[in-house]
Coordinates of N, CA, C and O in Angstrom, one line a residue:
X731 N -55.0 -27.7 26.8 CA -53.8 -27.9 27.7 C -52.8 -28.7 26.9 O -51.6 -28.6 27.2
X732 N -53.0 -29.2 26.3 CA -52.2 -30.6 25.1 C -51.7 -29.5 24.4 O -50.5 -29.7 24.1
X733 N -52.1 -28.4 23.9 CA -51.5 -27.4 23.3 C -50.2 -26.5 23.3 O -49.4 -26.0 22.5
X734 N -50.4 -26.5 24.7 CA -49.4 -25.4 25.7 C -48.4 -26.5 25.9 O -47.2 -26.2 26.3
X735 N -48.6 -27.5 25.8 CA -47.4 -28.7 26.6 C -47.0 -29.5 25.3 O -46.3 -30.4 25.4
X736 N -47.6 -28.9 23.8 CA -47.2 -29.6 22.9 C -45.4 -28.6 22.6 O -44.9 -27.8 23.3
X737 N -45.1 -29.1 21.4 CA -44.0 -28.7 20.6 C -44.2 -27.3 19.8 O -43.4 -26.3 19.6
X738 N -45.4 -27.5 19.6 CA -45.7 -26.2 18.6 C -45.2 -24.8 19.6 O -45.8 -24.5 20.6
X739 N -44.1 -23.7 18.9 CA -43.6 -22.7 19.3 C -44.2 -21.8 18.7 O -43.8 -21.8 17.6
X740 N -45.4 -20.6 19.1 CA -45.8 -19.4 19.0 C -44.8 -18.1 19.2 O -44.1 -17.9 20.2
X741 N -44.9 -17.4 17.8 CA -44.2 -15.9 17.7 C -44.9 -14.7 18.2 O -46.1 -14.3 17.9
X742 N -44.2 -14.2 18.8 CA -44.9 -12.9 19.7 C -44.8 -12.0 18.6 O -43.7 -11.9 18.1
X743 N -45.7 -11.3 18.1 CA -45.4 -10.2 17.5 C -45.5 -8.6 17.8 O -45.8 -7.6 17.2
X744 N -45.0 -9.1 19.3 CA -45.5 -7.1 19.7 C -43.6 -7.1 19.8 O -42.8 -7.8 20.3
X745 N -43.5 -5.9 19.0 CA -42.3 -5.1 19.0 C -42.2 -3.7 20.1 O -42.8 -2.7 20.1
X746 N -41.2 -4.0 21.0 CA -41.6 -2.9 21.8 C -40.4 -1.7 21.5 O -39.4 -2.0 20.8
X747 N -40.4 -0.6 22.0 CA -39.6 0.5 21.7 C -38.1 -0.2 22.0 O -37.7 -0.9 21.1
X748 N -37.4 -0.3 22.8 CA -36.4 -1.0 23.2 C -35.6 -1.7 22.3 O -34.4 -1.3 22.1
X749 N -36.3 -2.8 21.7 CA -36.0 -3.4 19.7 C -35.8 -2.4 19.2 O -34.6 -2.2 18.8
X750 N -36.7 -1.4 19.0 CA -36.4 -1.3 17.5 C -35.2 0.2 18.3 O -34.8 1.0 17.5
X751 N -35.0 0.3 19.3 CA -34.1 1.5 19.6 C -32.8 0.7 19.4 O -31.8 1.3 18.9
X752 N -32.9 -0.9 19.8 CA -31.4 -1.9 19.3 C -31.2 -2.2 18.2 O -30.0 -2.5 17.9
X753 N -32.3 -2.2 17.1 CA -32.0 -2.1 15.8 C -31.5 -0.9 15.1 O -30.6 -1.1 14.3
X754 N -32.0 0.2 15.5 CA -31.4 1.6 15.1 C -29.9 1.1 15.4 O -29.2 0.4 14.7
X755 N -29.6 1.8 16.4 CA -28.3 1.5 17.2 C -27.5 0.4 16.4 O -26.6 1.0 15.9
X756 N -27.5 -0.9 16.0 CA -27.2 -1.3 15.0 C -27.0 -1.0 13.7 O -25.9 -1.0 13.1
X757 N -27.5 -0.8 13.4 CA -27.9 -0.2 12.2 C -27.0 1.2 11.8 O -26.3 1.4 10.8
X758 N -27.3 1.9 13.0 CA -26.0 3.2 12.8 C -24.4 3.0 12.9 O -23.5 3.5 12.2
X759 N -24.3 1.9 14.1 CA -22.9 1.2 14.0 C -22.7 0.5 12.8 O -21.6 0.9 12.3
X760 N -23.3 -0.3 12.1 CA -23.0 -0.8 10.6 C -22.6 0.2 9.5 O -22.0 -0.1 8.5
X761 N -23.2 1.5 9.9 CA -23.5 2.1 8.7 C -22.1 2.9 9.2 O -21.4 3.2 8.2
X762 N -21.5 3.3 10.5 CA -20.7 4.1 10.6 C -19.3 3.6 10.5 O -18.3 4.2 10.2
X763 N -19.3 2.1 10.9 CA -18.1 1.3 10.7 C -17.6 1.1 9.1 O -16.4 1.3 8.6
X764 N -19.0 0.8 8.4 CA -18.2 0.9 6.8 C -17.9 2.6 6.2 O -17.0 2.8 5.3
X765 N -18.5 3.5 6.8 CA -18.0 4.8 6.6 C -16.7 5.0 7.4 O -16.2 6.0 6.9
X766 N -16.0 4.6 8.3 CA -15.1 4.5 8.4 C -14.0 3.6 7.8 O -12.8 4.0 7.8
X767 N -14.5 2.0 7.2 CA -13.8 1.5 6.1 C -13.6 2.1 5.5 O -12.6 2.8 5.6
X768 N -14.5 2.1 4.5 CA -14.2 3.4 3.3 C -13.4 4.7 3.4 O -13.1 5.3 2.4
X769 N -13.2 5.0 4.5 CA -12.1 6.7 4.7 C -10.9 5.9 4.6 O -10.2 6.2 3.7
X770 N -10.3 4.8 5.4 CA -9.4 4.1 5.9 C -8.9 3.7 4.4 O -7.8 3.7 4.0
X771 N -9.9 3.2 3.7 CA -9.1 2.5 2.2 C -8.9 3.8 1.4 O -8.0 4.0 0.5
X772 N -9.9 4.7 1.8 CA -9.0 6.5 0.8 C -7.5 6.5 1.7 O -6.5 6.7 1.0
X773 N -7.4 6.4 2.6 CA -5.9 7.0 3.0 C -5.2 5.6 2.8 O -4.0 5.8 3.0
X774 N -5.3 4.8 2.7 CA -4.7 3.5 2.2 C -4.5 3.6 0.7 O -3.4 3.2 0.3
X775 N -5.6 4.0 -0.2 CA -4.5 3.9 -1.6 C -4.4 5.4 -1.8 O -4.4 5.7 -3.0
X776 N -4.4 6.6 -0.9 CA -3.2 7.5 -1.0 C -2.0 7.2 -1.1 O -1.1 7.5 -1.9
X777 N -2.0 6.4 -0.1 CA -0.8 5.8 0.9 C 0.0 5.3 -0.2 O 1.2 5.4 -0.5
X778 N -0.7 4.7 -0.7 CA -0.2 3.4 -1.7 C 0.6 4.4 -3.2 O 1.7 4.3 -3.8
X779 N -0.5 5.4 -3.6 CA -0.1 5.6 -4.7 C 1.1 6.7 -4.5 O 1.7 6.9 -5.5
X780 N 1.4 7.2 -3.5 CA 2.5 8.3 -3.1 C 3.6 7.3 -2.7 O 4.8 7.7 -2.8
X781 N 3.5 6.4 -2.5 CA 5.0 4.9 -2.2 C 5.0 5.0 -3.7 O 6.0 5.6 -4.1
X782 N 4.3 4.5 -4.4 CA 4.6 4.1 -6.0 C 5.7 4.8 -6.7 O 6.8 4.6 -7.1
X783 N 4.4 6.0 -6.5 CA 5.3 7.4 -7.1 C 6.6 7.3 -7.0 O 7.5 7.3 -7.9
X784 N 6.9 7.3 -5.3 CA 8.6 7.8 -4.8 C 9.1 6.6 -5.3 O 10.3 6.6 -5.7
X785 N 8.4 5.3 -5.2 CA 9.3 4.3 -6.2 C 9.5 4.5 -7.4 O 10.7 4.2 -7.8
X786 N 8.6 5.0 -8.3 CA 9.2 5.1 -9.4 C 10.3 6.5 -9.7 O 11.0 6.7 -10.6
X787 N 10.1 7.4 -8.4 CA 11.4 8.3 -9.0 C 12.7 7.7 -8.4 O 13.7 8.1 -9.0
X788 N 12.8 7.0 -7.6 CA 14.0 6.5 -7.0 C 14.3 5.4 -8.2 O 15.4 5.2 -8.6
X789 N 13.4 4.8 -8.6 CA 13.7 4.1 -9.8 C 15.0 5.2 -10.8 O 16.2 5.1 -11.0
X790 N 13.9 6.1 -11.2 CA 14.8 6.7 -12.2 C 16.2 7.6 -11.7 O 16.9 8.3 -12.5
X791 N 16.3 7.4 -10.3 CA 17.4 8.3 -10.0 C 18.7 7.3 -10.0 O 19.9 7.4 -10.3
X792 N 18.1 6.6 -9.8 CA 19.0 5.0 -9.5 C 19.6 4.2 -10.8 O 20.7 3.7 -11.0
X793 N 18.5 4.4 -11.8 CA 19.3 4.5 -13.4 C 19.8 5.4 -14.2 O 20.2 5.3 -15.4
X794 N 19.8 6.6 -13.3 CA 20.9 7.8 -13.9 C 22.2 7.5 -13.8 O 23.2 7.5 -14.5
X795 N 21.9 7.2 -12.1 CA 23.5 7.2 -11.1 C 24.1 5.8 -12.1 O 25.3 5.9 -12.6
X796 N 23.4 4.7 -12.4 CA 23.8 3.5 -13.0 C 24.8 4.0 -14.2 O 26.0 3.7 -14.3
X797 N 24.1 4.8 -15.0 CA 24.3 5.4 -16.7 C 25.6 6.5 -16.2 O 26.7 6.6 -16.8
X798 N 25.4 7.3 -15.2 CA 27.0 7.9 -14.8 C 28.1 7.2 -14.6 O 29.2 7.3 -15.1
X799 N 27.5 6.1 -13.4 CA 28.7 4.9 -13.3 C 29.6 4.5 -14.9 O 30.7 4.6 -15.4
X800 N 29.0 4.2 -15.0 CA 29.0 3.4 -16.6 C 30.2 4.3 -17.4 O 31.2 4.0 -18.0
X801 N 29.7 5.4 -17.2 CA 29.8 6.9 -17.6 C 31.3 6.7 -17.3 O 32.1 6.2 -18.0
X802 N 31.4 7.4 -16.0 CA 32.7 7.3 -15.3 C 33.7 6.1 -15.5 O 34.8 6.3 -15.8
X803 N 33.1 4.6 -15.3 CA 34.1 3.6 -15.6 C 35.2 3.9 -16.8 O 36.4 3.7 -17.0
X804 N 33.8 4.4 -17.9 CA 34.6 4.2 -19.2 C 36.0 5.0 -19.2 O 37.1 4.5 -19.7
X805 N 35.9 6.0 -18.7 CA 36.5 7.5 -18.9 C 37.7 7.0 -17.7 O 38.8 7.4 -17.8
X806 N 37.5 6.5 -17.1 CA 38.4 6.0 -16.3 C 39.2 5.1 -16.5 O 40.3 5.2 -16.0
X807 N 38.9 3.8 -17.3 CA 39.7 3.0 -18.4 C 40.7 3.8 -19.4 O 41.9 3.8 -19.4
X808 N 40.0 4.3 -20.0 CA 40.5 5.4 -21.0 C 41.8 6.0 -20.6 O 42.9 5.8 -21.1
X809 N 41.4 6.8 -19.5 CA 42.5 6.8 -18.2 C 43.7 6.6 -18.2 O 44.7 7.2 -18.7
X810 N 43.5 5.7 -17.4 CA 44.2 4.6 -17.1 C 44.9 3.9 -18.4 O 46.0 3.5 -18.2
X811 N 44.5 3.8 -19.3 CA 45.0 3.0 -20.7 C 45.8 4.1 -21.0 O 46.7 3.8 -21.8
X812 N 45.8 5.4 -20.7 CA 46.6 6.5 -21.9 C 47.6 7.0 -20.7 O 48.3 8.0 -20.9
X813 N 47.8 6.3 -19.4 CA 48.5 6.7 -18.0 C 49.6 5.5 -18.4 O 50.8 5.9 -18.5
X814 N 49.4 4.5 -18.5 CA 49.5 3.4 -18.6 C 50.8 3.0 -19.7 O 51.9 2.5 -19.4
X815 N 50.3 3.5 -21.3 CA 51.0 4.2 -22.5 C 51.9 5.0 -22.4 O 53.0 4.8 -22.8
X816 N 51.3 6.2 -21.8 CA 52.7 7.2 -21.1 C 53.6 6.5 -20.1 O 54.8 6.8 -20.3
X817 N 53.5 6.0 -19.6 CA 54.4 5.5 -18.4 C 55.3 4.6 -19.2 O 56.5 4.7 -18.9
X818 N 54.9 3.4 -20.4 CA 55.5 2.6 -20.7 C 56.1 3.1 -22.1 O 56.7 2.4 -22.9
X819 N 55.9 4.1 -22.3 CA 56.7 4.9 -23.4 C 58.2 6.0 -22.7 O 59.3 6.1 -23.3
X820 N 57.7 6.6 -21.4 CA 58.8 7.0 -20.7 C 59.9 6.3 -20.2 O 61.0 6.8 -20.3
X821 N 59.5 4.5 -19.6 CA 60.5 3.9 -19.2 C 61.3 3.3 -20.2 O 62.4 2.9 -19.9
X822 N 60.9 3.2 -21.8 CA 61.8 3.0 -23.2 C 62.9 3.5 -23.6 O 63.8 2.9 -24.2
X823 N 62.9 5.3 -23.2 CA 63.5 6.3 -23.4 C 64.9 6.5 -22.6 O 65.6 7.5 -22.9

């Protein structure tokens, strides 16, 4: 009787169907949730490397248009400098 009214706590060891049907069931939820991580991070660095990509072509479209500008300014100085010369050679005359 000192036994049952002591401290000492006894482990049941009968497993009944019920457990181990909530372990399964766990078990398939763990297993299905990281198989669904895993798809989610394939379409995440899809995701990621198709943004890169179009960054890096917008990169290079963006330093063409730069290299035209450039392009154009010069030619347009030039321009202007030889518009400029004419004009101040006509008003001499």
């Amino acid at each position: 009787m000192t036994k049952a009214n002591g401290k000492s706590w006894q482990f049941n060891r009968q497993v009944n169907v019920s457990v181990l049907i909530q372990l399964a069931l766990l078990a398939s939820l763990i297993v299905g949730s990281w198989v669904n991580l895993q798809r989610q991070l394939d379409l995440l660095q899809r995701d990621v490397t198709m943004l890169l990509q179009n960054q890096s072509d917008l990169q290079q479209r963006l330093e063409t248009l730069s290299a035209k500008s450039i392009s154009y300014e010069y030619c347009l100085r030039a321009l202007e400098k030889s518009t400029a010369v004419t004009d101040s050679s006509e008003n001499t005359f």
